[in-house]
Amino acid sequence: MVLQLSHITKFYKFGKHKQLVLNDLSINFPRFGLVAVVGKSGSGKSTLLNLIAGIEKPSNGKVLIDGHELNYSQIDKYQQSYISYVYQFYNLIESLTVYENLILLSEIKGRTVSLNYLKTITERLKITPLLDCFPSELSGGQKQRVGLARAFLCNTPILLADEPTGALNKLLASEVMEFLRFYAKKHLVIVISHNYQLITKYSKMIIDLDSHQNNYNFNQETRYHKYLYQQVSSPLIKIKFYLKRQLLYQKKKIVMMFCSQLFTIIAFVLLLSGINGGWNYIKTCLKSDPIKEIIEISKKDYNEMNFTDKQINVLKNDSLVTSLNYKLDFSFGIFKTDQELQLESYQVHDSDYIEYLNGKFPSQNDQIMINQETAHKYSLDINDKLYFIIDENTYYLSVSAIIKDYINNGTNI
């Protein structure tokens, strides 16, 4: 079987813009051997492997197997029969043991796993003692070796490896490369690596995507035949088994999730009941005498904004009004050396719940309370006086207390 890339160009579209990754690249791969792909980040190394694996399609050009263009309508058969992929991020199933992870991909591809071959691989990669462990119990280097062993067991003509030594120390990295070179005696192995020194030690067939070389020919053989897919001879994967293992592995999480959902539903029902009860209580209170619940009456007359004495007396004499308080509205004033104040005012009734930083509730009509933000912003303290000019009349206000900001947010008096 011979793999070729013919004048491959790959770009990605982002709106109206295109990002070119590979440009007019042609490669004749050998039938077997170790081929390395090097280049800086973003040079297209992973994209090249994805094109070979049929995960992505080229924007232009062809991927050829045995001289015939890759048939993307049957890409699953091609990947099943020809491709094994060692991913950079392991892709192990957490609910399966190492042994079950190893044989899963072979079963999907319909290949019988020889126990002797499995033992040879696991011992060479030093993962035999880990066969009964789960992925969560392994280190990054151990997971990487499990991923390698899983690909070797598939025994496909092409093995693609994305940084297979990235998580390994120097000794283990060399051992993995030795095993890749051994595997490459009968298979085509294409490896991505940033470790140029390690790569050149084990392969002379190097594709350097930083060199801007467009043509590589590692194979002088020109005799091709139409590639044929291997038929799946093994029985179908026992889906029920893997589903059962997943449920058992996630049992605690499922129970916790069920309990949390049940608690959420109960809390939501109680909240709705509380809201409904509170609303019914408010409606009952309002039915007694709605006018008594009014906390502010404002006049919307642009010619005369203030209430007249006659209008105030009418409100005082209304039997439905229990009490009448006044609110002074102003947006600016003058304090000390012609400093302009930007304030808002509120009527605050005396209450046991008011927290004072200093001072006490006003006992006279010309006294006010201010909040912390106002006191800080204008450097005000107890007994300081503010004066305002309204309709050419001057009014003096004396600070009797400073209250905590939770009463009103902003600069308020």
Short mmCIF file of C-alpha atoms in Angstrom, two decimals:
data_model
loop_
_atom_site.label_atom_id
_atom_site.label_comp_id
_atom_site.label_asym_id
_atom_site.label_seq_id
_atom_site.Cartn_x
_atom_site.Cartn_y
_atom_site.Cartn_z
CA MET A 1 0.00 0.00 0.00
CA VAL A 2 1.38 3.42 -0.99
CA LEU A 3 0.25 6.80 0.36
CA GLN A 4 0.65 9.98 -1.71
CA LEU A 5 -0.29 13.63 -1.29
CA SER A 6 -0.57 15.44 -4.61
CA HIS A 7 -0.40 19.27 -4.67
CA ILE A 8 -2.24 19.61 -1.36
CA THR A 9 -3.40 23.08 -0.32
CA LYS A 10 -5.33 23.66 2.89
CA PHE A 11 -6.80 26.90 4.15
CA TYR A 12 -9.46 27.84 6.71
CA LYS A 13 -12.08 30.52 6.18
CA PHE A 14 -12.90 33.12 8.83
CA GLY A 15 -15.68 35.22 7.33
CA LYS A 16 -14.18 36.87 4.27
CA HIS A 17 -10.62 36.04 5.30
CA LYS A 18 -8.59 32.90 4.57
CA GLN A 19 -5.76 31.45 6.65
CA LEU A 20 -3.39 29.39 4.49
CA VAL A 21 -1.89 26.41 6.36
CA LEU A 22 -0.44 24.14 3.64
CA ASN A 23 0.40 25.34 0.13
CA ASP A 24 0.87 23.05 -2.91
CA LEU A 25 2.52 20.25 -0.91
CA SER A 26 3.30 16.91 -2.62
CA ILE A 27 4.64 13.87 -0.75
CA ASN A 28 5.30 10.30 -1.89
CA PHE A 29 5.43 8.17 1.26
CA PRO A 30 7.20 4.79 1.42
CA ARG A 31 5.22 1.59 1.87
CA PHE A 32 6.82 1.26 5.32
CA GLY A 33 9.28 3.21 7.41
CA LEU A 34 9.41 6.05 9.95
CA VAL A 35 8.65 9.52 8.51
CA ALA A 36 8.92 12.56 10.76
CA VAL A 37 7.03 15.86 10.43
CA VAL A 38 8.66 18.89 12.06
CA GLY A 39 7.96 22.60 12.11
CA LYS A 40 7.05 25.40 14.44
CA SER A 41 3.60 25.75 16.02
CA GLY A 42 0.98 26.71 13.44
CA SER A 43 3.00 25.37 10.47
CA GLY A 44 0.34 22.73 9.70
CA LYS A 45 1.74 19.54 11.26
CA SER A 46 -1.52 18.37 12.89
CA THR A 47 -3.49 19.49 9.82
CA LEU A 48 -1.25 17.27 7.66
CA LEU A 49 -1.99 14.24 9.85
CA ASN A 50 -5.72 15.01 9.81
CA LEU A 51 -5.66 15.13 5.99
CA ILE A 52 -3.91 11.75 5.83
CA ALA A 53 -6.41 10.29 8.32
CA GLY A 54 -9.36 11.63 6.34
CA ILE A 55 -10.52 13.75 9.29
CA GLU A 56 -10.22 16.86 7.10
CA LYS A 57 -10.48 17.36 3.34
CA PRO A 58 -7.91 19.35 1.36
CA SER A 59 -9.00 22.69 -0.09
CA ASN A 60 -7.16 21.72 -3.26
CA GLY A 61 -5.17 18.65 -4.31
CA LYS A 62 -5.62 14.94 -3.70
CA VAL A 63 -4.89 12.27 -1.12
CA LEU A 64 -4.05 9.05 -3.01
CA ILE A 65 -3.98 5.46 -1.77
CA ASP A 66 -2.38 3.00 -4.19
CA GLY A 67 -2.72 5.60 -6.93
CA HIS A 68 -6.44 6.15 -6.40
CA GLU A 69 -8.01 9.26 -4.91
CA LEU A 70 -9.37 8.84 -1.41
CA ASN A 71 -13.11 8.18 -1.45
CA TYR A 72 -14.61 10.38 1.28
CA SER A 73 -18.04 8.75 0.93
CA GLN A 74 -16.41 5.61 2.40
CA ILE A 75 -14.03 7.37 4.76
CA ASP A 76 -15.12 5.26 7.75
CA LYS A 77 -13.95 2.09 5.95
CA TYR A 78 -10.64 3.73 5.05
CA GLN A 79 -10.05 4.82 8.66
CA GLN A 80 -11.10 1.41 9.96
CA SER A 81 -8.79 -0.55 7.67
CA TYR A 82 -5.78 1.74 7.21
CA ILE A 83 -5.38 4.26 9.99
CA SER A 84 -4.37 4.18 13.66
CA TYR A 85 -3.94 7.51 15.45
CA VAL A 86 -1.93 8.26 18.59
CA TYR A 87 -3.41 11.51 19.90
CA GLN A 88 -1.55 14.12 21.87
CA PHE A 89 -4.25 14.10 24.57
CA TYR A 90 -4.57 10.32 25.11
CA ASN A 91 -8.39 9.95 24.51
CA LEU A 92 -8.75 7.16 27.08
CA ILE A 93 -12.18 6.19 28.43
CA GLU A 94 -12.15 6.81 32.18
CA SER A 95 -14.67 4.08 33.03
CA LEU A 96 -12.61 1.31 31.37
CA THR A 97 -9.44 -0.32 32.67
CA VAL A 98 -6.18 -0.01 30.77
CA TYR A 99 -6.67 -3.50 29.32
CA GLU A 100 -10.21 -2.67 28.16
CA ASN A 101 -8.99 0.60 26.63
CA LEU A 102 -6.27 -1.30 24.77
CA ILE A 103 -8.57 -3.81 23.09
CA LEU A 104 -11.51 -1.45 22.47
CA LEU A 105 -10.13 0.20 19.32
CA SER A 106 -9.09 -3.16 17.86
CA GLU A 107 -12.60 -4.50 18.42
CA ILE A 108 -14.09 -1.43 16.74
CA LYS A 109 -11.83 -2.06 13.73
CA GLY A 110 -12.83 -5.72 13.74
CA ARG A 111 -9.34 -7.04 14.52
CA THR A 112 -8.55 -9.99 16.78
CA VAL A 113 -6.05 -9.13 19.51
CA SER A 114 -3.39 -11.73 20.19
CA LEU A 115 -2.70 -11.98 23.91
CA ASN A 116 0.95 -12.80 23.22
CA TYR A 117 1.28 -9.72 20.99
CA LEU A 118 -0.49 -7.61 23.63
CA LYS A 119 1.89 -8.89 26.31
CA THR A 120 4.92 -8.15 24.10
CA ILE A 121 3.79 -4.57 23.55
CA THR A 122 2.80 -3.83 27.15
CA GLU A 123 6.06 -5.24 28.50
CA ARG A 124 8.12 -3.26 26.01
CA LEU A 125 6.27 -0.09 26.95
CA LYS A 126 6.40 -1.03 30.66
CA ILE A 127 2.64 -0.86 31.26
CA THR A 128 1.90 -4.54 32.03
CA PRO A 129 1.44 -3.84 35.80
CA LEU A 130 -1.12 -1.15 34.91
CA LEU A 131 -3.57 -3.35 32.96
CA ASP A 132 -6.13 -3.46 35.79
CA CYS A 133 -5.84 0.27 36.60
CA PHE A 134 -8.17 3.04 35.44
CA PRO A 135 -6.86 6.06 33.48
CA SER A 136 -7.42 8.37 36.48
CA GLU A 137 -4.75 6.38 38.33
CA LEU A 138 -2.07 6.92 35.66
CA SER A 139 0.46 9.68 35.10
CA GLY A 140 0.63 11.62 31.84
CA GLY A 141 3.56 9.51 30.61
CA GLN A 142 1.76 6.27 31.41
CA LYS A 143 -1.35 7.44 29.56
CA GLN A 144 0.79 8.30 26.53
CA ARG A 145 2.28 4.79 26.47
CA VAL A 146 -1.20 3.24 26.76
CA GLY A 147 -2.26 5.29 23.75
CA LEU A 148 0.75 4.01 21.80
CA ALA A 149 0.07 0.39 22.74
CA ARG A 150 -3.58 0.76 21.69
CA ALA A 151 -2.52 1.97 18.24
CA PHE A 152 0.08 -0.81 17.84
CA LEU A 153 -2.54 -3.46 18.61
CA CYS A 154 -4.70 -2.29 15.68
CA ASN A 155 -1.88 -3.36 13.34
CA THR A 156 -3.01 -1.00 10.53
CA PRO A 157 -0.76 -0.13 7.55
CA ILE A 158 -0.52 3.52 8.63
CA LEU A 159 0.14 4.77 12.16
CA LEU A 160 -0.10 8.50 12.83
CA ALA A 161 1.45 9.83 16.06
CA ASP A 162 1.05 13.41 17.28
CA GLU A 163 3.88 14.16 19.76
CA PRO A 164 4.08 10.56 21.12
CA THR A 165 7.07 11.42 23.32
CA GLY A 166 5.86 14.81 24.53
CA ALA A 167 4.94 13.64 28.06
CA LEU A 168 7.87 11.22 28.51
CA ASN A 169 11.31 11.61 30.05
CA LYS A 170 14.43 11.22 27.90
CA LEU A 171 14.88 7.49 28.59
CA LEU A 172 11.24 6.54 27.92
CA ALA A 173 11.14 8.82 24.86
CA SER A 174 14.08 6.93 23.36
CA GLU A 175 12.44 3.58 24.14
CA VAL A 176 9.19 4.69 22.47
CA MET A 177 11.09 5.84 19.38
CA GLU A 178 12.92 2.50 19.28
CA PHE A 179 9.57 0.71 19.33
CA LEU A 180 8.14 3.04 16.65
CA ARG A 181 11.14 2.26 14.46
CA PHE A 182 10.62 -1.46 15.10
CA TYR A 183 6.91 -1.12 14.20
CA ALA A 184 7.89 0.86 11.09
CA LYS A 185 9.74 -2.16 9.65
CA LYS A 186 6.37 -3.47 8.44
CA HIS A 187 4.18 -0.35 8.61
CA LEU A 188 4.23 3.32 7.63
CA VAL A 189 4.68 5.42 10.77
CA ILE A 190 4.27 9.22 10.49
CA VAL A 191 5.36 11.09 13.62
CA ILE A 192 4.99 14.74 14.63
CA SER A 193 7.65 15.95 17.00
CA HIS A 194 9.25 19.15 18.27
CA ASN A 195 12.33 17.21 19.39
CA TYR A 196 14.41 17.54 16.22
CA GLN A 197 17.48 15.95 17.81
CA LEU A 198 15.52 12.85 18.82
CA ILE A 199 13.82 12.59 15.41
CA THR A 200 17.03 12.79 13.38
CA LYS A 201 18.46 9.96 15.47
CA TYR A 202 15.72 7.56 14.38
CA SER A 203 14.73 8.74 10.89
CA LYS A 204 16.29 10.22 7.78
CA MET A 205 12.89 10.82 6.15
CA ILE A 206 11.92 14.24 7.50
CA ILE A 207 9.22 16.65 6.29
CA ASP A 208 10.21 20.13 7.49
CA LEU A 209 7.20 22.43 7.06
CA ASP A 210 9.34 25.45 7.95
CA SER A 211 11.65 24.90 4.97
CA HIS A 212 8.95 25.76 2.39
CA GLN A 213 9.93 22.67 0.41
CA ASN A 214 6.93 21.63 -1.67
CA ASN A 215 7.94 18.18 -2.87
CA TYR A 216 9.12 15.11 -0.96
CA ASN A 217 9.69 11.70 -2.55
CA PHE A 218 10.46 8.88 -0.13
CA ASN A 219 9.22 6.09 -2.42
CA GLN A 220 10.58 5.07 -5.83
CA GLU A 221 7.97 2.33 -6.35
CA THR A 222 5.40 3.21 -8.99
CA ARG A 223 3.38 -0.03 -9.16
CA TYR A 224 -0.06 0.51 -7.64
CA HIS A 225 -3.23 -1.47 -7.24
CA LYS A 226 -6.69 -0.40 -6.13
CA TYR A 227 -6.75 -0.37 -2.36
CA LEU A 228 -9.12 -2.89 -0.78
CA TYR A 229 -10.76 -2.76 2.61
CA GLN A 230 -10.42 -5.60 5.07
CA GLN A 231 -13.72 -7.10 6.04
CA VAL A 232 -14.70 -7.11 9.70
CA SER A 233 -14.54 -10.73 10.78
CA SER A 234 -14.78 -10.30 14.54
CA PRO A 235 -18.17 -10.26 16.30
CA LEU A 236 -19.80 -6.91 17.02
CA ILE A 237 -18.59 -5.05 20.08
CA LYS A 238 -20.50 -5.85 23.22
CA ILE A 239 -22.15 -2.44 23.60
CA LYS A 240 -24.11 -3.54 26.65
CA PHE A 241 -20.88 -4.45 28.44
CA TYR A 242 -19.33 -1.01 27.93
CA LEU A 243 -22.60 0.72 28.83
CA LYS A 244 -22.79 -1.31 32.05
CA ARG A 245 -19.18 -0.49 32.91
CA GLN A 246 -19.84 3.21 32.34
CA LEU A 247 -22.89 3.14 34.63
CA LEU A 248 -20.97 1.29 37.36
CA TYR A 249 -18.03 3.68 37.08
CA GLN A 250 -20.31 6.72 37.28
CA LYS A 251 -22.59 5.23 39.97
CA LYS A 252 -21.64 7.68 42.72
CA LYS A 253 -21.87 10.65 40.36
CA ILE A 254 -25.29 9.50 39.11
CA VAL A 255 -26.60 9.11 42.69
CA MET A 256 -25.24 12.53 43.66
CA MET A 257 -26.72 14.09 40.52
CA PHE A 258 -30.13 12.52 41.23
CA CYS A 259 -30.09 13.75 44.85
CA SER A 260 -29.04 17.27 43.83
CA GLN A 261 -31.78 17.43 41.19
CA LEU A 262 -34.36 16.21 43.70
CA PHE A 263 -33.20 18.80 46.24
CA THR A 264 -33.41 21.54 43.57
CA ILE A 265 -36.98 20.55 42.68
CA ILE A 266 -38.06 20.52 46.35
CA ALA A 267 -36.40 23.91 46.99
CA PHE A 268 -38.08 25.37 43.90
CA VAL A 269 -41.51 24.12 45.03
CA LEU A 270 -40.98 25.59 48.51
CA LEU A 271 -39.87 28.89 47.00
CA LEU A 272 -42.98 29.08 44.82
CA SER A 273 -45.15 28.30 47.86
CA GLY A 274 -43.42 31.05 49.86
CA ILE A 275 -43.84 33.59 47.06
CA ASN A 276 -47.49 32.68 46.64
CA GLY A 277 -48.13 32.98 50.39
CA GLY A 278 -46.33 36.33 50.57
CA TRP A 279 -48.29 37.69 47.62
CA ASN A 280 -51.59 36.63 49.19
CA TYR A 281 -50.58 38.38 52.43
CA ILE A 282 -49.75 41.61 50.56
CA LYS A 283 -53.06 41.52 48.70
CA THR A 284 -54.91 41.05 52.01
CA CYS A 285 -53.12 44.02 53.56
CA LEU A 286 -53.77 46.26 50.56
CA LYS A 287 -57.48 45.50 50.63
CA SER A 288 -57.76 47.18 54.07
CA ASP A 289 -57.15 50.75 52.86
CA PRO A 290 -54.98 51.34 49.79
CA ILE A 291 -54.41 55.06 50.41
CA LYS A 292 -52.71 54.29 53.74
CA GLU A 293 -50.02 52.40 51.85
CA ILE A 294 -48.94 55.43 49.81
CA ILE A 295 -45.46 56.47 50.91
CA GLU A 296 -44.96 59.45 48.60
CA ILE A 297 -47.18 61.94 46.79
CA SER A 298 -45.53 64.14 44.18
CA LYS A 299 -46.97 66.99 42.17
CA LYS A 300 -46.63 66.92 38.36
CA ASP A 301 -47.33 70.59 37.60
CA TYR A 302 -44.53 72.26 35.65
CA ASN A 303 -45.83 75.76 36.43
CA GLU A 304 -45.89 75.24 40.18
CA MET A 305 -43.90 72.26 41.51
CA ASN A 306 -44.57 72.86 45.22
CA PHE A 307 -47.80 72.06 47.07
CA THR A 308 -49.69 75.09 48.34
CA ASP A 309 -50.64 75.35 52.03
CA LYS A 310 -54.27 74.75 51.05
CA GLN A 311 -53.37 71.54 49.24
CA ILE A 312 -51.28 70.32 52.19
CA ASN A 313 -54.15 71.03 54.62
CA VAL A 314 -56.51 68.99 52.42
CA LEU A 315 -54.15 66.03 52.71
CA LYS A 316 -53.75 66.51 56.46
CA ASN A 317 -57.50 66.55 56.99
CA ASP A 318 -58.13 63.43 54.88
CA SER A 319 -59.19 60.64 57.24
CA LEU A 320 -57.43 58.02 55.09
CA VAL A 321 -54.02 59.67 55.50
CA THR A 322 -52.44 58.51 58.76
CA SER A 323 -49.38 60.77 58.65
CA LEU A 324 -47.84 63.40 56.43
CA ASN A 325 -44.11 63.91 55.95
CA TYR A 326 -42.17 66.24 53.72
CA LYS A 327 -39.37 65.53 51.29
CA LEU A 328 -36.92 68.20 50.14
CA ASP A 329 -35.81 67.61 46.52
CA PHE A 330 -32.71 69.34 45.20
CA SER A 331 -30.04 68.49 42.66
CA PHE A 332 -27.34 70.94 43.67
CA GLY A 333 -26.39 73.39 46.41
CA ILE A 334 -23.52 75.45 47.75
CA PHE A 335 -21.33 74.42 50.68
CA LYS A 336 -18.50 76.33 52.35
CA THR A 337 -16.29 78.01 49.70
CA ASP A 338 -18.78 77.92 46.85
CA GLN A 339 -18.25 74.17 46.43
CA GLU A 340 -21.06 72.70 44.37
CA LEU A 341 -22.83 69.67 45.79
CA GLN A 342 -24.45 66.95 43.70
CA LEU A 343 -26.86 65.15 46.03
CA GLU A 344 -30.13 63.31 46.24
CA SER A 345 -32.41 63.51 49.26
CA TYR A 346 -34.65 60.96 50.94
CA GLN A 347 -37.01 61.02 53.90
CA VAL A 348 -35.78 58.50 56.46
CA HIS A 349 -38.06 57.74 59.42
CA ASP A 350 -36.65 57.08 62.88
CA SER A 351 -36.26 53.36 63.41
CA ASP A 352 -34.46 50.89 65.64
CA TYR A 353 -32.93 49.40 62.49
CA ILE A 354 -30.94 52.49 61.46
CA GLU A 355 -27.23 52.04 62.16
CA TYR A 356 -25.41 55.26 63.03
CA LEU A 357 -21.70 55.85 62.58
CA ASN A 358 -22.04 59.04 64.60
CA GLY A 359 -24.73 61.40 65.86
CA LYS A 360 -28.47 60.82 66.28
CA PHE A 361 -31.80 61.18 64.49
CA PRO A 362 -32.72 64.88 63.78
CA SER A 363 -34.68 66.57 66.55
CA GLN A 364 -35.25 69.84 64.68
CA ASN A 365 -36.63 70.74 61.26
CA ASP A 366 -33.34 72.17 60.00
CA GLN A 367 -31.32 69.08 60.84
CA ILE A 368 -30.43 66.29 58.38
CA MET A 369 -28.69 62.91 58.28
CA ILE A 370 -26.14 62.04 55.59
CA ASN A 371 -24.77 58.67 54.50
CA GLN A 372 -21.11 57.57 54.60
CA GLU A 373 -20.43 58.23 50.92
CA THR A 374 -21.64 61.83 51.18
CA ALA A 375 -19.63 62.43 54.35
CA HIS A 376 -16.49 61.04 52.71
CA LYS A 377 -16.95 62.81 49.37
CA TYR A 378 -17.50 66.29 50.86
CA SER A 379 -15.52 65.87 54.14
CA LEU A 380 -18.62 66.46 56.27
CA ASP A 381 -18.96 65.75 59.97
CA ILE A 382 -21.52 66.19 62.75
CA ASN A 383 -22.76 69.80 63.21
CA ASP A 384 -21.36 70.95 59.84
CA LYS A 385 -23.80 73.28 58.09
CA LEU A 386 -24.96 73.30 54.49
CA TYR A 387 -26.88 76.17 52.96
CA PHE A 388 -28.99 76.22 49.82
CA ILE A 389 -30.52 79.03 47.80
CA ILE A 390 -34.03 78.29 46.50
CA ASP A 391 -36.06 81.07 44.85
CA GLU A 392 -33.52 83.60 46.20
CA ASN A 393 -34.15 82.37 49.75
CA THR A 394 -31.32 80.86 51.80
CA TYR A 395 -31.89 77.71 53.86
CA TYR A 396 -29.47 76.26 56.40
CA LEU A 397 -29.24 72.56 57.22
CA SER A 398 -27.14 71.12 60.03
CA VAL A 399 -25.74 67.56 59.99
CA SER A 400 -27.08 65.69 63.03
CA ALA A 401 -26.00 62.14 62.10
CA ILE A 402 -23.97 60.00 59.69
CA ILE A 403 -25.64 56.70 58.88
CA LYS A 404 -24.33 53.58 57.16
CA ASP A 405 -24.62 53.39 53.38
CA TYR A 406 -27.05 50.49 53.25
CA ILE A 407 -29.94 52.90 53.97
CA ASN A 408 -29.54 54.57 50.56
CA ASN A 409 -26.92 53.96 47.86
CA GLY A 410 -25.12 56.96 46.37
CA THR A 411 -24.44 60.41 47.79
CA ASN A 412 -27.60 61.11 49.76
CA ILE A 413 -28.93 63.23 52.61
#
